[in-house]
Short mmCIF file of N, CA, C and O in Angstrom, two decimals:
data_model
loop_
_atom_site.label_atom_id
_atom_site.label_comp_id
_atom_site.label_asym_id
_atom_site.label_seq_id
_atom_site.Cartn_x
_atom_site.Cartn_y
_atom_site.Cartn_z
N MET A 668 -11.93 -0.41 15.42
CA MET A 668 -10.95 0.75 15.66
C MET A 668 -9.62 0.23 16.14
O MET A 668 -9.88 -0.31 17.07
N LYS A 669 -8.55 0.79 15.33
CA LYS A 669 -7.31 -0.01 15.69
C LYS A 669 -6.69 1.42 16.70
O LYS A 669 -6.90 2.46 16.62
N GLN A 670 -6.15 0.61 17.64
CA GLN A 670 -5.49 1.36 18.93
C GLN A 670 -3.98 1.41 18.50
O GLN A 670 -3.45 0.47 18.01
N VAL A 671 -3.37 2.84 18.61
CA VAL A 671 -1.81 3.08 17.80
C VAL A 671 -1.24 4.15 18.89
O VAL A 671 -2.14 4.88 19.29
N ALA A 672 -0.02 3.45 19.16
CA ALA A 672 0.44 4.60 20.16
C ALA A 672 1.14 5.56 19.37
O ALA A 672 1.44 5.77 18.29
N VAL A 673 1.29 6.67 20.00
CA VAL A 673 1.58 8.13 19.49
C VAL A 673 3.13 7.76 18.64
O VAL A 673 3.39 8.34 17.66
N SER A 674 4.10 7.11 19.15
CA SER A 674 5.25 6.65 18.70
C SER A 674 5.02 6.03 17.33
O SER A 674 5.45 6.36 16.43
N GLU A 675 4.09 5.07 17.19
CA GLU A 675 4.14 4.38 16.38
C GLU A 675 3.30 5.30 14.90
O GLU A 675 3.50 4.91 13.96
N LEU A 676 2.47 6.16 15.38
CA LEU A 676 1.61 7.14 14.61
C LEU A 676 2.64 7.84 13.68
O LEU A 676 2.77 8.08 12.46
N GLN A 677 3.58 8.25 14.64
CA GLN A 677 4.85 9.12 14.13
C GLN A 677 5.81 8.57 13.05
O GLN A 677 6.02 8.92 12.31
N GLU A 678 5.90 7.14 13.37
CA GLU A 678 6.86 6.17 12.43
C GLU A 678 6.26 5.98 11.15
O GLU A 678 6.57 6.05 10.08
N LYS A 679 4.57 5.82 11.35
CA LYS A 679 4.03 5.10 10.40
C LYS A 679 2.76 6.27 9.69
O LYS A 679 1.72 5.94 9.21
N ALA A 680 3.20 7.53 9.99
CA ALA A 680 2.33 8.32 9.70
C ALA A 680 1.35 8.36 8.44
O ALA A 680 0.39 8.31 8.27
N ALA A 681 2.45 8.13 7.04
CA ALA A 681 1.75 8.24 5.93
C ALA A 681 1.00 7.06 5.78
O ALA A 681 -0.33 7.40 5.01
N ASN A 682 1.27 6.09 6.20
CA ASN A 682 0.35 4.81 6.00
C ASN A 682 -1.08 4.94 6.74
O ASN A 682 -2.05 4.83 6.16
N TYR A 683 -0.80 5.47 7.94
CA TYR A 683 -2.02 5.59 8.75
C TYR A 683 -3.02 6.68 8.15
O TYR A 683 -4.37 6.56 8.24
N LEU A 684 -2.85 7.70 7.88
CA LEU A 684 -3.27 8.79 7.64
C LEU A 684 -3.82 8.59 6.18
O LEU A 684 -4.82 9.55 5.64
N THR A 685 -3.33 7.85 5.19
CA THR A 685 -3.77 7.68 3.96
C THR A 685 -4.74 6.57 3.81
O THR A 685 -5.43 6.26 2.76
N GLY A 686 -4.75 6.00 5.06
CA GLY A 686 -5.46 4.66 4.87
C GLY A 686 -7.18 4.58 5.33
O GLY A 686 -7.44 6.26 5.51
N SER A 687 -7.67 3.77 5.41
CA SER A 687 -9.27 3.89 5.46
C SER A 687 -9.89 3.67 7.08
O SER A 687 -10.92 3.95 7.48
N GLU A 688 -8.99 3.18 7.89
CA GLU A 688 -9.12 2.85 9.31
C GLU A 688 -9.33 3.72 10.29
O GLU A 688 -8.40 4.43 10.15
N PRO A 689 -10.26 3.87 11.01
CA PRO A 689 -10.25 4.87 12.16
C PRO A 689 -9.39 4.47 13.13
O PRO A 689 -9.14 3.34 13.35
N LEU A 690 -8.72 5.48 13.98
CA LEU A 690 -7.43 5.24 14.83
C LEU A 690 -7.68 6.00 16.25
O LEU A 690 -8.42 6.68 16.12
N ALA A 691 -7.66 5.06 17.11
CA ALA A 691 -7.72 5.48 18.58
C ALA A 691 -6.31 5.71 18.83
O ALA A 691 -5.37 4.73 19.02
N ILE A 692 -5.57 7.23 19.22
CA ILE A 692 -4.29 7.11 19.42
C ILE A 692 -3.96 7.13 21.00
O ILE A 692 -4.69 7.71 21.55
N GLU A 693 -2.96 6.49 21.40
CA GLU A 693 -2.79 6.46 22.74
C GLU A 693 -1.39 7.12 23.23
O GLU A 693 -0.29 6.98 22.29
N LEU A 694 -1.04 7.51 24.34
CA LEU A 694 0.01 8.22 24.89
C LEU A 694 -0.11 7.29 26.03
O LEU A 694 -1.11 7.65 27.27
N ASP A 695 1.15 6.51 26.60
CA ASP A 695 1.21 5.89 27.86
C ASP A 695 0.00 5.07 28.29
O ASP A 695 -0.45 5.02 29.43
N GLY A 696 -0.49 4.36 27.20
CA GLY A 696 -1.85 3.25 27.33
C GLY A 696 -3.09 4.09 27.62
O GLY A 696 -3.94 3.46 27.82
N GLU A 697 -2.94 5.60 27.52
CA GLU A 697 -4.36 6.15 27.61
C GLU A 697 -4.78 6.78 26.14
O GLU A 697 -3.98 7.40 25.55
N VAL A 698 -6.13 6.57 25.74
CA VAL A 698 -6.65 7.17 24.47
C VAL A 698 -6.52 8.76 24.80
O VAL A 698 -7.26 9.28 25.76
N VAL A 699 -6.04 9.31 23.69
CA VAL A 699 -5.58 10.79 23.87
C VAL A 699 -6.48 11.54 22.69
O VAL A 699 -6.73 12.78 22.44
N GLY A 700 -7.06 10.76 21.68
CA GLY A 700 -7.65 11.22 20.56
C GLY A 700 -7.97 10.15 19.70
O GLY A 700 -7.49 9.42 19.88
N TYR A 701 -8.48 10.42 18.35
CA TYR A 701 -9.03 9.86 17.25
C TYR A 701 -8.75 10.26 16.52
O TYR A 701 -9.07 11.56 16.20
N TYR A 702 -8.76 9.55 15.17
CA TYR A 702 -8.56 9.86 13.73
C TYR A 702 -9.79 9.17 13.07
O TYR A 702 -9.47 7.84 12.96
N TYR A 703 -10.60 9.89 12.47
CA TYR A 703 -11.69 9.35 11.45
C TYR A 703 -11.06 9.72 10.10
O TYR A 703 -11.09 11.16 9.70
N PRO A 704 -10.68 8.90 9.25
CA PRO A 704 -10.19 9.43 7.79
C PRO A 704 -11.62 9.91 6.97
O PRO A 704 -12.37 9.59 7.23
N LYS A 705 -11.13 10.96 6.08
CA LYS A 705 -12.20 11.49 5.59
C LYS A 705 -12.95 10.46 4.41
O LYS A 705 -11.85 9.36 3.66
N LYS A 706 -13.98 10.40 4.19
CA LYS A 706 -14.80 9.36 3.27
C LYS A 706 -14.13 9.72 1.83
O LYS A 706 -13.93 10.90 1.58
N ARG A 707 -13.55 8.71 0.93
CA ARG A 707 -12.98 9.03 -0.05
C ARG A 707 -14.22 8.67 -1.35
O ARG A 707 -14.91 7.60 -1.28
N THR A 708 -14.10 9.33 -2.53
CA THR A 708 -14.84 8.89 -3.62
C THR A 708 -14.16 7.51 -4.15
O THR A 708 -13.20 7.29 -3.75
N LYS A 709 -15.32 7.08 -4.76
CA LYS A 709 -14.25 5.62 -5.38
C LYS A 709 -13.27 6.13 -6.56
O LYS A 709 -12.14 5.41 -6.20
N GLN A 710 -13.46 7.23 -6.77
CA GLN A 710 -12.20 7.79 -7.90
C GLN A 710 -11.18 8.05 -7.00
O GLN A 710 -9.93 7.42 -7.45
N GLU A 711 -11.16 8.56 -6.10
CA GLU A 711 -10.15 8.94 -4.83
C GLU A 711 -9.28 7.60 -4.36
O GLU A 711 -8.16 7.61 -4.46
N GLU A 712 -10.17 6.71 -3.90
CA GLU A 712 -9.78 5.53 -3.54
C GLU A 712 -9.03 4.70 -4.88
O GLU A 712 -7.91 3.97 -4.42
N LEU A 713 -9.45 4.71 -5.91
CA LEU A 713 -8.80 3.88 -7.10
C LEU A 713 -7.46 4.61 -7.36
O LEU A 713 -6.58 3.73 -7.62
N ASN A 714 -7.54 6.04 -7.40
CA ASN A 714 -6.31 6.63 -7.74
C ASN A 714 -5.08 6.43 -6.41
O ASN A 714 -3.94 6.32 -6.97
N ARG A 715 -5.63 6.41 -5.22
CA ARG A 715 -4.64 6.20 -4.26
C ARG A 715 -4.17 4.31 -4.36
O ARG A 715 -3.43 4.24 -4.06
N LYS A 716 -5.07 3.73 -4.57
CA LYS A 716 -4.52 2.22 -4.90
C LYS A 716 -3.65 2.19 -6.22
O LYS A 716 -2.69 1.17 -6.22
N LEU A 717 -3.83 2.80 -7.30
CA LEU A 717 -3.05 2.79 -8.26
C LEU A 717 -1.59 3.37 -8.30
O LEU A 717 -0.66 2.94 -8.55
N ASP A 718 -1.60 4.64 -7.18
CA ASP A 718 -0.45 4.94 -6.72
C ASP A 718 0.56 4.03 -6.38
O ASP A 718 1.47 3.84 -6.23
N ARG A 719 -0.23 2.99 -5.00
CA ARG A 719 0.40 2.37 -4.44
C ARG A 719 0.91 0.95 -5.30
O ARG A 719 1.81 0.81 -5.04
N LEU A 720 0.08 0.70 -6.28
CA LEU A 720 0.59 -0.25 -7.22
C LEU A 720 1.67 0.26 -7.81
O LEU A 720 2.80 -0.54 -8.45
N ALA A 721 1.99 1.37 -8.32
CA ALA A 721 3.01 2.20 -9.36
C ALA A 721 4.13 2.14 -8.24
O ALA A 721 5.28 1.75 -8.75
N GLU A 722 3.98 2.58 -7.18
CA GLU A 722 5.03 2.23 -6.11
C GLU A 722 5.68 0.89 -6.04
O GLU A 722 6.76 0.58 -6.08
N LEU A 723 4.95 -0.32 -5.80
CA LEU A 723 5.28 -1.63 -5.68
C LEU A 723 6.01 -2.08 -6.79
O LEU A 723 6.93 -2.65 -6.95
N VAL A 724 5.59 -1.62 -8.36
CA VAL A 724 6.04 -1.99 -9.23
C VAL A 724 7.38 -1.45 -9.55
O VAL A 724 8.22 -2.33 -9.86
N ASN A 725 7.43 -0.09 -9.14
CA ASN A 725 9.01 0.58 -9.36
C ASN A 725 9.79 -0.38 -8.15
O ASN A 725 11.07 -0.23 -8.60
N LYS A 726 9.35 -0.36 -7.20
CA LYS A 726 10.19 -0.91 -6.29
C LYS A 726 10.79 -2.58 -6.54
O LYS A 726 11.69 -2.83 -6.76
N ALA A 727 9.76 -3.22 -7.35
CA ALA A 727 10.10 -4.48 -7.80
C ALA A 727 11.40 -4.71 -8.82
O ALA A 727 11.99 -5.27 -9.15
N LEU A 728 10.94 -3.44 -9.58
CA LEU A 728 11.60 -3.11 -11.08
C LEU A 728 13.37 -2.89 -10.43
O LEU A 728 14.38 -3.47 -10.92
N ALA A 729 13.27 -1.82 -9.45
CA ALA A 729 14.80 -1.75 -8.80
C ALA A 729 15.22 -2.84 -8.31
O ALA A 729 16.61 -2.80 -8.56
N GLU A 730 14.60 -3.65 -7.57
CA GLU A 730 15.20 -4.68 -6.78
C GLU A 730 15.72 -5.86 -7.52
O GLU A 730 16.33 -6.39 -7.69
N THR A 731 15.06 -6.21 -8.68
CA THR A 731 15.08 -7.07 -9.75
C THR A 731 16.32 -6.71 -10.76
O THR A 731 16.66 -7.43 -11.69
N GLY A 732 15.94 -5.35 -11.15
CA GLY A 732 16.94 -4.87 -12.27
C GLY A 732 16.32 -5.42 -13.41
O GLY A 732 16.57 -4.94 -14.70
N MET A 733 14.77 -5.77 -13.52
CA MET A 733 14.15 -6.09 -14.75
C MET A 733 13.59 -4.58 -15.43
O MET A 733 13.74 -3.57 -14.56
N THR A 734 13.49 -4.70 -16.87
CA THR A 734 12.85 -3.56 -17.53
C THR A 734 11.38 -3.72 -17.18
O THR A 734 10.84 -5.03 -16.88
N GLU A 735 10.77 -2.51 -17.81
CA GLU A 735 9.13 -2.74 -17.51
C GLU A 735 8.65 -3.76 -18.52
O GLU A 735 7.69 -4.62 -18.17
N ASP A 736 9.51 -3.83 -19.71
CA ASP A 736 8.91 -4.77 -20.59
C ASP A 736 9.07 -6.37 -20.07
O ASP A 736 7.86 -7.29 -20.26
N GLU A 737 10.03 -6.40 -19.54
CA GLU A 737 10.54 -7.87 -19.04
C GLU A 737 9.15 -8.25 -17.78
O GLU A 737 9.10 -9.35 -17.87
N PHE A 738 9.22 -7.28 -17.23
CA PHE A 738 8.37 -7.47 -15.93
C PHE A 738 6.66 -7.79 -16.58
O PHE A 738 6.18 -8.87 -16.11
N ALA A 739 6.49 -6.57 -17.60
CA ALA A 739 5.28 -7.18 -18.09
C ALA A 739 5.16 -8.67 -18.99
O ALA A 739 3.85 -9.31 -19.00
N ASP A 740 5.97 -8.94 -19.47
CA ASP A 740 6.04 -10.24 -20.07
C ASP A 740 5.86 -11.30 -18.79
O ASP A 740 5.37 -12.38 -19.35
N LEU A 741 5.89 -11.40 -17.86
CA LEU A 741 5.70 -12.25 -16.47
C LEU A 741 4.34 -12.36 -16.71
O LEU A 741 3.61 -13.46 -16.22
N PHE A 742 3.41 -11.51 -17.43
CA PHE A 742 2.06 -11.55 -16.93
C PHE A 742 1.28 -11.62 -18.30
O PHE A 742 0.35 -11.64 -18.23
N ASP A 743 2.24 -11.95 -19.24
CA ASP A 743 1.47 -12.35 -20.66
C ASP A 743 1.57 -13.87 -20.69
O ASP A 743 2.27 -14.59 -20.69
N THR A 744 0.12 -14.17 -20.92
CA THR A 744 -0.38 -15.51 -20.55
C THR A 744 -0.30 -16.25 -21.81
O THR A 744 0.08 -17.58 -21.78
N SER A 745 0.21 -15.39 -23.02
CA SER A 745 0.65 -16.29 -24.18
C SER A 745 2.11 -16.64 -24.08
O SER A 745 2.33 -17.59 -25.20
N LYS A 746 2.79 -16.11 -23.52
CA LYS A 746 4.10 -16.71 -23.41
C LYS A 746 4.42 -17.63 -21.98
O LYS A 746 3.89 -17.54 -20.96
N PRO A 747 5.62 -18.48 -22.40
CA PRO A 747 5.65 -19.27 -21.42
C PRO A 747 6.43 -18.63 -19.85
O PRO A 747 6.96 -17.56 -20.47
N PHE A 748 6.01 -18.87 -19.12
CA PHE A 748 7.00 -18.05 -17.44
C PHE A 748 8.19 -18.68 -17.85
O PHE A 748 8.70 -19.43 -18.03
N PRO A 749 9.04 -17.57 -17.77
CA PRO A 749 10.47 -17.61 -17.85
C PRO A 749 11.27 -18.71 -16.84
O PRO A 749 12.32 -19.31 -17.50
N TYR A 750 10.83 -19.16 -15.87
CA TYR A 750 11.55 -20.05 -14.94
C TYR A 750 10.59 -21.37 -14.79
O TYR A 750 10.87 -22.34 -13.91
N ASP A 751 9.89 -21.43 -15.96
CA ASP A 751 8.93 -22.98 -15.85
C ASP A 751 9.94 -23.95 -16.38
O ASP A 751 10.65 -23.85 -17.53
N ALA A 752 9.68 -25.08 -15.56
CA ALA A 752 10.78 -26.07 -15.98
C ALA A 752 10.30 -26.78 -17.36
O ALA A 752 11.22 -27.57 -17.80
N ASP A 753 8.91 -26.74 -17.80
CA ASP A 753 8.62 -27.16 -19.00
C ASP A 753 8.96 -26.61 -20.20
O ASP A 753 9.09 -27.03 -21.18
N SER A 754 9.76 -25.56 -20.08
CA SER A 754 10.25 -24.53 -21.35
C SER A 754 11.61 -24.96 -21.90
O SER A 754 12.45 -25.19 -20.98
#
């Protein structure tokens, strides 16, 4: 069980509350409560992971300025990698 200060829980609430790890919540070094996440079905867990993947892909597209097609081409093993020295 992970121990988390109330202040850290406030800052990262979305991450902690959507995670699967139980938490011991501390205030001034003393445990004041516990958080046990709801057991998710396999489909709920898959949906959560797919949502997170979509967030990461969108972030990568925004940071690189690539289109979805350019990004997808990076994973097409029938094509050479764009930065490959042999190409």
